[in-house]
């Protein structure tokens, strides 16, 4: 699987599980809602710093954002 799609899918799943909207993540991270939307669609290649910032907002580890499904 493409890493961008994997990160996007994991980010969307974790964000929704925490009851956060993209706009709320935007306010907490400083990343634009447009960027977050593109990230969820697998169209962005996030930097390590971006992954760290998103993990902080979601209160997860960076590994949770890049972890492959166990299905």
mmCIF file with all atom_site columns, N, CA and C in Angstrom:
data_model
loop_
_atom_site.group_PDB
_atom_site.id
_atom_site.type_symbol
_atom_site.label_atom_id
_atom_site.label_alt_id
_atom_site.label_comp_id
_atom_site.label_asym_id
_atom_site.label_entity_id
_atom_site.label_seq_id
_atom_site.pdbx_PDB_ins_code
_atom_site.Cartn_x
_atom_site.Cartn_y
_atom_site.Cartn_z
_atom_site.occupancy
_atom_site.B_iso_or_equiv
_atom_site.pdbx_formal_charge
_atom_site.auth_seq_id
_atom_site.auth_comp_id
_atom_site.auth_asym_id
_atom_site.auth_atom_id
_atom_site.pdbx_PDB_model_num
ATOM 1   N N  . UNK A 1 1  ? 0.841   -1.180 0.000  1.00 0.00 ? 1  UNK A N  1
ATOM 2   C CA . UNK A 1 1  ? 0.000   0.000  0.000  1.00 0.00 ? 1  UNK A CA 1
ATOM 3   C C  . UNK A 1 1  ? 0.886   1.244  0.000  1.00 0.00 ? 1  UNK A C  1
ATOM 4   N N  . UNK A 1 2  ? 0.444   2.251  -0.683 1.00 0.00 ? 2  UNK A N  1
ATOM 5   C CA . UNK A 1 2  ? 1.132   3.534  -0.725 1.00 0.00 ? 2  UNK A CA 1
ATOM 6   C C  . UNK A 1 2  ? 1.132   4.152  0.682  1.00 0.00 ? 2  UNK A C  1
ATOM 7   N N  . UNK A 1 3  ? 2.287   4.616  1.121  1.00 0.00 ? 3  UNK A N  1
ATOM 8   C CA . UNK A 1 3  ? 2.422   5.176  2.473  1.00 0.00 ? 3  UNK A CA 1
ATOM 9   C C  . UNK A 1 3  ? 1.542   6.403  2.670  1.00 0.00 ? 3  UNK A C  1
ATOM 10  N N  . UNK A 1 4  ? 1.364   7.209  1.634  1.00 0.00 ? 4  UNK A N  1
ATOM 11  C CA . UNK A 1 4  ? 0.498   8.393  1.765  1.00 0.00 ? 4  UNK A CA 1
ATOM 12  C C  . UNK A 1 4  ? -0.936  7.981  2.047  1.00 0.00 ? 4  UNK A C  1
ATOM 13  N N  . UNK A 1 5  ? -1.411  6.952  1.367  1.00 0.00 ? 5  UNK A N  1
ATOM 14  C CA . UNK A 1 5  ? -2.767  6.465  1.601  1.00 0.00 ? 5  UNK A CA 1
ATOM 15  C C  . UNK A 1 5  ? -2.903  5.853  2.989  1.00 0.00 ? 5  UNK A C  1
ATOM 16  N N  . UNK A 1 6  ? -1.890  5.125  3.412  1.00 0.00 ? 6  UNK A N  1
ATOM 17  C CA . UNK A 1 6  ? -1.905  4.507  4.738  1.00 0.00 ? 6  UNK A CA 1
ATOM 18  C C  . UNK A 1 6  ? -1.986  5.568  5.832  1.00 0.00 ? 6  UNK A C  1
ATOM 19  N N  . UNK A 1 7  ? -1.126  6.574  5.750  1.00 0.00 ? 7  UNK A N  1
ATOM 20  C CA . UNK A 1 7  ? -1.136  7.649  6.747  1.00 0.00 ? 7  UNK A CA 1
ATOM 21  C C  . UNK A 1 7  ? -2.480  8.380  6.716  1.00 0.00 ? 7  UNK A C  1
ATOM 22  N N  . UNK A 1 8  ? -2.973  8.672  5.532  1.00 0.00 ? 8  UNK A N  1
ATOM 23  C CA . UNK A 1 8  ? -4.255  9.367  5.416  1.00 0.00 ? 8  UNK A CA 1
ATOM 24  C C  . UNK A 1 8  ? -5.392  8.585  6.032  1.00 0.00 ? 8  UNK A C  1
ATOM 25  N N  . UNK A 1 9  ? -5.428  7.292  5.762  1.00 0.00 ? 9  UNK A N  1
ATOM 26  C CA . UNK A 1 9  ? -6.493  6.452  6.315  1.00 0.00 ? 9  UNK A CA 1
ATOM 27  C C  . UNK A 1 9  ? -6.380  6.357  7.832  1.00 0.00 ? 9  UNK A C  1
ATOM 28  N N  . UNK A 1 10 ? -5.160  6.173  8.328  1.00 0.00 ? 10 UNK A N  1
ATOM 29  C CA . UNK A 1 10 ? -4.968  6.098  9.781  1.00 0.00 ? 10 UNK A CA 1
ATOM 30  C C  . UNK A 1 10 ? -5.308  7.425  10.457 1.00 0.00 ? 10 UNK A C  1
ATOM 31  N N  . UNK A 1 11 ? -4.879  8.527  9.856  1.00 0.00 ? 11 UNK A N  1
ATOM 32  C CA . UNK A 1 11 ? -5.180  9.832  10.433 1.00 0.00 ? 11 UNK A CA 1
ATOM 33  C C  . UNK A 1 11 ? -6.692  10.047 10.507 1.00 0.00 ? 11 UNK A C  1
ATOM 34  N N  . UNK A 1 12 ? -7.412  9.774  9.427  1.00 0.00 ? 12 UNK A N  1
ATOM 35  C CA . UNK A 1 12 ? -8.863  9.962  9.421  1.00 0.00 ? 12 UNK A CA 1
ATOM 36  C C  . UNK A 1 12 ? -9.535  9.087  10.478 1.00 0.00 ? 12 UNK A C  1
ATOM 37  N N  . UNK A 1 13 ? -9.114  7.830  10.561 1.00 0.00 ? 13 UNK A N  1
ATOM 38  C CA . UNK A 1 13 ? -9.710  6.905  11.533 1.00 0.00 ? 13 UNK A CA 1
ATOM 39  C C  . UNK A 1 13 ? -9.472  7.376  12.968 1.00 0.00 ? 13 UNK A C  1
ATOM 40  N N  . UNK A 1 14 ? -8.240  7.755  13.266 1.00 0.00 ? 14 UNK A N  1
ATOM 41  C CA . UNK A 1 14 ? -7.909  8.197  14.621 1.00 0.00 ? 14 UNK A CA 1
ATOM 42  C C  . UNK A 1 14 ? -8.586  9.525  14.964 1.00 0.00 ? 14 UNK A C  1
ATOM 43  N N  . UNK A 1 15 ? -8.641  10.427 13.999 1.00 0.00 ? 15 UNK A N  1
ATOM 44  C CA . UNK A 1 15 ? -9.298  11.726 14.218 1.00 0.00 ? 15 UNK A CA 1
ATOM 45  C C  . UNK A 1 15 ? -10.772 11.525 14.552 1.00 0.00 ? 15 UNK A C  1
ATOM 46  N N  . UNK A 1 16 ? -11.445 10.695 13.760 1.00 0.00 ? 16 UNK A N  1
ATOM 47  C CA . UNK A 1 16 ? -12.875 10.440 13.980 1.00 0.00 ? 16 UNK A CA 1
ATOM 48  C C  . UNK A 1 16 ? -13.110 9.701  15.296 1.00 0.00 ? 16 UNK A C  1
ATOM 49  N N  . UNK A 1 17 ? -12.226 8.772  15.642 1.00 0.00 ? 17 UNK A N  1
ATOM 50  C CA . UNK A 1 17 ? -12.359 8.022  16.889 1.00 0.00 ? 17 UNK A CA 1
ATOM 51  C C  . UNK A 1 17 ? -12.271 8.944  18.106 1.00 0.00 ? 17 UNK A C  1
ATOM 52  N N  . UNK A 1 18 ? -11.573 10.062 17.953 1.00 0.00 ? 18 UNK A N  1
ATOM 53  C CA . UNK A 1 18 ? -11.450 11.023 19.041 1.00 0.00 ? 18 UNK A CA 1
ATOM 54  C C  . UNK A 1 18 ? -12.498 12.124 18.962 1.00 0.00 ? 18 UNK A C  1
ATOM 55  N N  . UNK A 1 19 ? -13.389 12.009 17.994 1.00 0.00 ? 19 UNK A N  1
ATOM 56  C CA . UNK A 1 19 ? -14.478 12.970 17.858 1.00 0.00 ? 19 UNK A CA 1
ATOM 57  C C  . UNK A 1 19 ? -14.039 14.346 17.408 1.00 0.00 ? 19 UNK A C  1
ATOM 58  N N  . UNK A 1 20 ? -12.945 14.402 16.651 1.00 0.00 ? 20 UNK A N  1
ATOM 59  C CA . UNK A 1 20 ? -12.423 15.690 16.188 1.00 0.00 ? 20 UNK A CA 1
ATOM 60  C C  . UNK A 1 20 ? -12.777 15.920 14.725 1.00 0.00 ? 20 UNK A C  1
ATOM 61  N N  . UNK A 1 21 ? -13.087 17.152 14.391 1.00 0.00 ? 21 UNK A N  1
ATOM 62  C CA . UNK A 1 21 ? -13.271 17.531 12.999 1.00 0.00 ? 21 UNK A CA 1
ATOM 63  C C  . UNK A 1 21 ? -11.931 17.990 12.441 1.00 0.00 ? 21 UNK A C  1
ATOM 64  N N  . UNK A 1 22 ? -11.848 18.086 11.128 1.00 0.00 ? 22 UNK A N  1
ATOM 65  C CA . UNK A 1 22 ? -10.629 18.613 10.518 1.00 0.00 ? 22 UNK A CA 1
ATOM 66  C C  . UNK A 1 22 ? -10.380 20.039 10.996 1.00 0.00 ? 22 UNK A C  1
ATOM 67  N N  . UNK A 1 23 ? -11.435 20.796 11.187 1.00 0.00 ? 23 UNK A N  1
ATOM 68  C CA . UNK A 1 23 ? -11.303 22.177 11.638 1.00 0.00 ? 23 UNK A CA 1
ATOM 69  C C  . UNK A 1 23 ? -10.724 22.240 13.048 1.00 0.00 ? 23 UNK A C  1
ATOM 70  N N  . UNK A 1 24 ? -11.116 21.308 13.910 1.00 0.00 ? 24 UNK A N  1
ATOM 71  C CA . UNK A 1 24 ? -10.564 21.277 15.265 1.00 0.00 ? 24 UNK A CA 1
ATOM 72  C C  . UNK A 1 24 ? -9.082  20.906 15.238 1.00 0.00 ? 24 UNK A C  1
ATOM 73  N N  . UNK A 1 25 ? -8.723  19.971 14.384 1.00 0.00 ? 25 UNK A N  1
ATOM 74  C CA . UNK A 1 25 ? -7.308  19.611 14.242 1.00 0.00 ? 25 UNK A CA 1
ATOM 75  C C  . UNK A 1 25 ? -6.538  20.800 13.679 1.00 0.00 ? 25 UNK A C  1
ATOM 76  N N  . UNK A 1 26 ? -7.138  21.510 12.745 1.00 0.00 ? 26 UNK A N  1
ATOM 77  C CA . UNK A 1 26 ? -6.508  22.714 12.187 1.00 0.00 ? 26 UNK A CA 1
ATOM 78  C C  . UNK A 1 26 ? -6.181  23.705 13.300 1.00 0.00 ? 26 UNK A C  1
ATOM 79  N N  . UNK A 1 27 ? -7.152  23.966 14.166 1.00 0.00 ? 27 UNK A N  1
ATOM 80  C CA . UNK A 1 27 ? -6.954  24.935 15.240 1.00 0.00 ? 27 UNK A CA 1
ATOM 81  C C  . UNK A 1 27 ? -5.871  24.495 16.217 1.00 0.00 ? 27 UNK A C  1
ATOM 82  N N  . UNK A 1 28 ? -5.768  23.208 16.452 1.00 0.00 ? 28 UNK A N  1
ATOM 83  C CA . UNK A 1 28 ? -4.798  22.690 17.425 1.00 0.00 ? 28 UNK A CA 1
ATOM 84  C C  . UNK A 1 28 ? -3.407  22.486 16.840 1.00 0.00 ? 28 UNK A C  1
ATOM 85  N N  . UNK A 1 29 ? -3.327  22.275 15.527 1.00 0.00 ? 29 UNK A N  1
ATOM 86  C CA . UNK A 1 29 ? -2.034  21.948 14.916 1.00 0.00 ? 29 UNK A CA 1
ATOM 87  C C  . UNK A 1 29 ? -1.423  23.083 14.111 1.00 0.00 ? 29 UNK A C  1
ATOM 88  N N  . UNK A 1 30 ? -2.258  23.993 13.631 1.00 0.00 ? 30 UNK A N  1
ATOM 89  C CA . UNK A 1 30 ? -1.765  25.046 12.755 1.00 0.00 ? 30 UNK A CA 1
ATOM 90  C C  . UNK A 1 30 ? -1.709  24.630 11.296 1.00 0.00 ? 30 UNK A C  1
ATOM 91  N N  . UNK A 1 31 ? -2.046  23.370 11.014 1.00 0.00 ? 31 UNK A N  1
ATOM 92  C CA . UNK A 1 31 ? -2.102  22.896 9.629  1.00 0.00 ? 31 UNK A CA 1
ATOM 93  C C  . UNK A 1 31 ? -3.467  23.253 9.061  1.00 0.00 ? 31 UNK A C  1
ATOM 94  N N  . UNK A 1 32 ? -3.522  23.648 7.805  1.00 0.00 ? 32 UNK A N  1
ATOM 95  C CA . UNK A 1 32 ? -4.797  24.081 7.225  1.00 0.00 ? 32 UNK A CA 1
ATOM 96  C C  . UNK A 1 32 ? -5.754  22.906 7.032  1.00 0.00 ? 32 UNK A C  1
ATOM 97  N N  . UNK A 1 33 ? -7.028  23.221 7.037  1.00 0.00 ? 33 UNK A N  1
ATOM 98  C CA . UNK A 1 33 ? -8.049  22.201 6.811  1.00 0.00 ? 33 UNK A CA 1
ATOM 99  C C  . UNK A 1 33 ? -7.887  21.611 5.418  1.00 0.00 ? 33 UNK A C  1
ATOM 100 N N  . UNK A 1 34 ? -7.488  22.420 4.449  1.00 0.00 ? 34 UNK A N  1
ATOM 101 C CA . UNK A 1 34 ? -7.270  21.924 3.091  1.00 0.00 ? 34 UNK A CA 1
ATOM 102 C C  . UNK A 1 34 ? -6.125  20.907 3.068  1.00 0.00 ? 34 UNK A C  1
ATOM 103 N N  . UNK A 1 35 ? -5.058  21.193 3.817  1.00 0.00 ? 35 UNK A N  1
ATOM 104 C CA . UNK A 1 35 ? -3.939  20.258 3.902  1.00 0.00 ? 35 UNK A CA 1
ATOM 105 C C  . UNK A 1 35 ? -4.403  18.949 4.540  1.00 0.00 ? 35 UNK A C  1
ATOM 106 N N  . UNK A 1 36 ? -5.151  19.051 5.634  1.00 0.00 ? 36 UNK A N  1
ATOM 107 C CA . UNK A 1 36 ? -5.623  17.856 6.335  1.00 0.00 ? 36 UNK A CA 1
ATOM 108 C C  . UNK A 1 36 ? -6.540  17.023 5.449  1.00 0.00 ? 36 UNK A C  1
ATOM 109 N N  . UNK A 1 37 ? -7.382  17.692 4.671  1.00 0.00 ? 37 UNK A N  1
ATOM 110 C CA . UNK A 1 37 ? -8.266  16.985 3.747  1.00 0.00 ? 37 UNK A CA 1
ATOM 111 C C  . UNK A 1 37 ? -7.445  16.242 2.688  1.00 0.00 ? 37 UNK A C  1
ATOM 112 N N  . UNK A 1 38 ? -6.453  16.914 2.136  1.00 0.00 ? 38 UNK A N  1
ATOM 113 C CA . UNK A 1 38 ? -5.580  16.269 1.141  1.00 0.00 ? 38 UNK A CA 1
ATOM 114 C C  . UNK A 1 38 ? -4.805  15.117 1.760  1.00 0.00 ? 38 UNK A C  1
ATOM 115 N N  . UNK A 1 39 ? -4.385  15.288 2.994  1.00 0.00 ? 39 UNK A N  1
ATOM 116 C CA . UNK A 1 39 ? -3.672  14.225 3.701  1.00 0.00 ? 39 UNK A CA 1
ATOM 117 C C  . UNK A 1 39 ? -4.565  12.991 3.843  1.00 0.00 ? 39 UNK A C  1
ATOM 118 N N  . UNK A 1 40 ? -5.805  13.197 4.260  1.00 0.00 ? 40 UNK A N  1
ATOM 119 C CA . UNK A 1 40 ? -6.735  12.074 4.426  1.00 0.00 ? 40 UNK A CA 1
ATOM 120 C C  . UNK A 1 40 ? -7.015  11.363 3.108  1.00 0.00 ? 40 UNK A C  1
ATOM 121 N N  . UNK A 1 41 ? -6.965  12.079 2.009  1.00 0.00 ? 41 UNK A N  1
ATOM 122 C CA . UNK A 1 41 ? -7.197  11.473 0.694  1.00 0.00 ? 41 UNK A CA 1
ATOM 123 C C  . UNK A 1 41 ? -5.935  10.839 0.110  1.00 0.00 ? 41 UNK A C  1
ATOM 124 N N  . UNK A 1 42 ? -4.835  10.897 0.861  1.00 0.00 ? 42 UNK A N  1
ATOM 125 C CA . UNK A 1 42 ? -3.597  10.279 0.401  1.00 0.00 ? 42 UNK A CA 1
ATOM 126 C C  . UNK A 1 42 ? -2.868  11.071 -0.656 1.00 0.00 ? 42 UNK A C  1
ATOM 127 N N  . UNK A 1 43 ? -3.118  12.374 -0.706 1.00 0.00 ? 43 UNK A N  1
ATOM 128 C CA . UNK A 1 43 ? -2.498  13.216 -1.727 1.00 0.00 ? 43 UNK A CA 1
ATOM 129 C C  . UNK A 1 43 ? -1.339  14.043 -1.195 1.00 0.00 ? 43 UNK A C  1
ATOM 130 N N  . UNK A 1 44 ? -1.045  13.904 0.082  1.00 0.00 ? 44 UNK A N  1
ATOM 131 C CA . UNK A 1 44 ? 0.072   14.642 0.683  1.00 0.00 ? 44 UNK A CA 1
ATOM 132 C C  . UNK A 1 44 ? 1.103   13.664 1.202  1.00 0.00 ? 44 UNK A C  1
ATOM 133 N N  . UNK A 1 45 ? 2.338   14.090 1.184  1.00 0.00 ? 45 UNK A N  1
ATOM 134 C CA . UNK A 1 45 ? 3.441   13.298 1.697  1.00 0.00 ? 45 UNK A CA 1
ATOM 135 C C  . UNK A 1 45 ? 3.940   14.022 2.949  1.00 0.00 ? 45 UNK A C  1
ATOM 136 N N  . UNK A 1 46 ? 3.403   13.679 4.125  1.00 0.00 ? 46 UNK A N  1
ATOM 137 C CA . UNK A 1 46 ? 3.734   14.449 5.324  1.00 0.00 ? 46 UNK A CA 1
ATOM 138 C C  . UNK A 1 46 ? 5.183   14.254 5.757  1.00 0.00 ? 46 UNK A C  1
ATOM 139 N N  . UNK A 1 47 ? 5.748   15.300 6.322  1.00 0.00 ? 47 UNK A N  1
ATOM 140 C CA . UNK A 1 47 ? 7.097   15.223 6.872  1.00 0.00 ? 47 UNK A CA 1
ATOM 141 C C  . UNK A 1 47 ? 7.033   14.548 8.242  1.00 0.00 ? 47 UNK A C  1
ATOM 142 N N  . UNK A 1 48 ? 8.180   14.196 8.744  1.00 0.00 ? 48 UNK A N  1
ATOM 143 C CA . UNK A 1 48 ? 8.263   13.615 10.087 1.00 0.00 ? 48 UNK A CA 1
ATOM 144 C C  . UNK A 1 48 ? 7.740   14.618 11.112 1.00 0.00 ? 48 UNK A C  1
ATOM 145 N N  . UNK A 1 49 ? 8.034   15.885 10.920 1.00 0.00 ? 49 UNK A N  1
ATOM 146 C CA . UNK A 1 49 ? 7.560   16.917 11.843 1.00 0.00 ? 49 UNK A CA 1
ATOM 147 C C  . UNK A 1 49 ? 6.034   16.999 11.812 1.00 0.00 ? 49 UNK A C  1
ATOM 148 N N  . UNK A 1 50 ? 5.439   16.932 10.627 1.00 0.00 ? 50 UNK A N  1
ATOM 149 C CA . UNK A 1 50 ? 3.979   16.957 10.512 1.00 0.00 ? 50 UNK A CA 1
ATOM 150 C C  . UNK A 1 50 ? 3.380   15.744 11.202 1.00 0.00 ? 50 UNK A C  1
ATOM 151 N N  . UNK A 1 51 ? 3.954   14.572 10.997 1.00 0.00 ? 51 UNK A N  1
ATOM 152 C CA . UNK A 1 51 ? 3.452   13.367 11.670 1.00 0.00 ? 51 UNK A CA 1
ATOM 153 C C  . UNK A 1 51 ? 3.517   13.532 13.185 1.00 0.00 ? 51 UNK A C  1
ATOM 154 N N  . UNK A 1 52 ? 4.606   14.096 13.677 1.00 0.00 ? 52 UNK A N  1
ATOM 155 C CA . UNK A 1 52 ? 4.765   14.323 15.111 1.00 0.00 ? 52 UNK A CA 1
ATOM 156 C C  . UNK A 1 52 ? 3.686   15.279 15.628 1.00 0.00 ? 52 UNK A C  1
ATOM 157 N N  . UNK A 1 53 ? 3.464   16.370 14.915 1.00 0.00 ? 53 UNK A N  1
ATOM 158 C CA . UNK A 1 53 ? 2.461   17.351 15.343 1.00 0.00 ? 53 UNK A CA 1
ATOM 159 C C  . UNK A 1 53 ? 1.058   16.747 15.354 1.00 0.00 ? 53 UNK A C  1
ATOM 160 N N  . UNK A 1 54 ? 0.729   15.962 14.328 1.00 0.00 ? 54 UNK A N  1
ATOM 161 C CA . UNK A 1 54 ? -0.577  15.313 14.284 1.00 0.00 ? 54 UNK A CA 1
ATOM 162 C C  . UNK A 1 54 ? -0.725  14.293 15.411 1.00 0.00 ? 54 UNK A C  1
ATOM 163 N N  . UNK A 1 55 ? 0.335   13.549 15.670 1.00 0.00 ? 55 UNK A N  1
ATOM 164 C CA . UNK A 1 55 ? 0.297   12.570 16.757 1.00 0.00 ? 55 UNK A CA 1
ATOM 165 C C  . UNK A 1 55 ? 0.060   13.268 18.094 1.00 0.00 ? 55 UNK A C  1
ATOM 166 N N  . UNK A 1 56 ? 0.672   14.432 18.280 1.00 0.00 ? 56 UNK A N  1
ATOM 167 C CA . UNK A 1 56 ? 0.470   15.183 19.523 1.00 0.00 ? 56 UNK A CA 1
ATOM 168 C C  . UNK A 1 56 ? -0.989  15.605 19.677 1.00 0.00 ? 56 UNK A C  1
ATOM 169 N N  . UNK A 1 57 ? -1.575  16.107 18.599 1.00 0.00 ? 57 UNK A N  1
ATOM 170 C CA . UNK A 1 57 ? -2.975  16.542 18.642 1.00 0.00 ? 57 UNK A CA 1
ATOM 171 C C  . UNK A 1 57 ? -3.902  15.368 18.937 1.00 0.00 ? 57 UNK A C  1
ATOM 172 N N  . UNK A 1 58 ? -3.623  14.226 18.307 1.00 0.00 ? 58 UNK A N  1
ATOM 173 C CA . UNK A 1 58 ? -4.485  13.053 18.469 1.00 0.00 ? 58 UNK A CA 1
ATOM 174 C C  . UNK A 1 58 ? -4.156  12.242 19.719 1.00 0.00 ? 58 UNK A C  1
ATOM 175 N N  . UNK A 1 59 ? -3.054  12.591 20.381 1.00 0.00 ? 59 UNK A N  1
ATOM 176 C CA . UNK A 1 59 ? -2.592  11.861 21.571 1.00 0.00 ? 59 UNK A CA 1
ATOM 177 C C  . UNK A 1 59 ? -2.333  10.388 21.263 1.00 0.00 ? 59 UNK A C  1
ATOM 178 N N  . UNK A 1 60 ? -1.602  10.181 20.168 1.00 0.00 ? 60 UNK A N  1
ATOM 179 C CA . UNK A 1 60 ? -1.180  8.844  19.748 1.00 0.00 ? 60 UNK A CA 1
ATOM 180 C C  . UNK A 1 60 ? 0.307   8.913  19.443 1.00 0.00 ? 60 UNK A C  1
ATOM 181 N N  . UNK A 1 61 ? 0.894   7.776  19.137 1.00 0.00 ? 61 UNK A N  1
ATOM 182 C CA . UNK A 1 61 ? 2.297   7.774  18.727 1.00 0.00 ? 61 UNK A CA 1
ATOM 183 C C  . UNK A 1 61 ? 2.379   7.964  17.212 1.00 0.00 ? 61 UNK A C  1
ATOM 184 N N  . UNK A 1 62 ? 3.524   8.400  16.751 1.00 0.00 ? 62 UNK A N  1
ATOM 185 C CA . UNK A 1 62 ? 3.745   8.508  15.312 1.00 0.00 ? 62 UNK A CA 1
ATOM 186 C C  . UNK A 1 62 ? 3.569   7.135  14.671 1.00 0.00 ? 62 UNK A C  1
ATOM 187 N N  . UNK A 1 63 ? 3.978   6.097  15.374 1.00 0.00 ? 63 UNK A N  1
ATOM 188 C CA . UNK A 1 63 ? 3.825   4.733  14.856 1.00 0.00 ? 63 UNK A CA 1
ATOM 189 C C  . UNK A 1 63 ? 2.362   4.406  14.560 1.00 0.00 ? 63 UNK A C  1
ATOM 190 N N  . UNK A 1 64 ? 1.436   4.939  15.350 1.00 0.00 ? 64 UNK A N  1
ATOM 191 C CA . UNK A 1 64 ? 0.013   4.701  15.089 1.00 0.00 ? 64 UNK A CA 1
ATOM 192 C C  . UNK A 1 64 ? -0.419  5.277  13.742 1.00 0.00 ? 64 UNK A C  1
ATOM 193 N N  . UNK A 1 65 ? 0.221   6.341  13.318 1.00 0.00 ? 65 UNK A N  1
ATOM 194 C CA . UNK A 1 65 ? -0.129  6.962  12.043 1.00 0.00 ? 65 UNK A CA 1
ATOM 195 C C  . UNK A 1 65 ? 0.438   6.205  10.840 1.00 0.00 ? 65 UNK A C  1
ATOM 196 N N  . UNK A 1 66 ? 1.491   5.438  11.043 1.00 0.00 ? 66 UNK A N  1
ATOM 197 C CA . UNK A 1 66 ? 2.122   4.727  9.927  1.00 0.00 ? 66 UNK A CA 1
ATOM 198 C C  . UNK A 1 66 ? 1.952   3.212  10.011 1.00 0.00 ? 66 UNK A C  1
ATOM 199 N N  . UNK A 1 67 ? 1.215   2.751  11.008 1.00 0.00 ? 67 UNK A N  1
ATOM 200 C CA . UNK A 1 67 ? 1.038   1.309  11.217 1.00 0.00 ? 67 UNK A CA 1
ATOM 201 C C  . UNK A 1 67 ? 0.135   0.701  10.148 1.00 0.00 ? 67 UNK A C  1
ATOM 202 N N  . UNK A 1 68 ? 0.583   -0.442 9.614  1.00 0.00 ? 68 UNK A N  1
ATOM 203 C CA . UNK A 1 68 ? -0.228  -1.189 8.640  1.00 0.00 ? 68 UNK A CA 1
ATOM 204 C C  . UNK A 1 68 ? -1.370  -1.874 9.372  1.00 0.00 ? 68 UNK A C  1
ATOM 205 N N  . UNK A 1 69 ? -2.499  -2.026 8.673  1.00 0.00 ? 69 UNK A N  1
ATOM 206 C CA . UNK A 1 69 ? -3.632  -2.772 9.227  1.00 0.00 ? 69 UNK A CA 1
ATOM 207 C C  . UNK A 1 69 ? -3.209  -4.192 9.490  1.00 0.00 ? 69 UNK A C  1
ATOM 208 N N  . UNK A 1 70 ? -3.779  -4.767 10.515 1.00 0.00 ? 70 UNK A N  1
ATOM 209 C CA . UNK A 1 70 ? -3.441  -6.141 10.848 1.00 0.00 ? 70 UNK A CA 1
ATOM 210 C C  . UNK A 1 70 ? -4.419  -7.134 10.247 1.00 0.00 ? 70 UNK A C  1
ATOM 211 N N  . UNK A 1 71 ? -5.286  -6.671 9.357  1.00 0.00 ? 71 UNK A N  1
ATOM 212 C CA . UNK A 1 71 ? -6.286  -7.558 8.727  1.00 0.00 ? 71 UNK A CA 1
ATOM 213 C C  . UNK A 1 71 ? -5.605  -8.533 7.800  1.00 0.00 ? 71 UNK A C  1
#
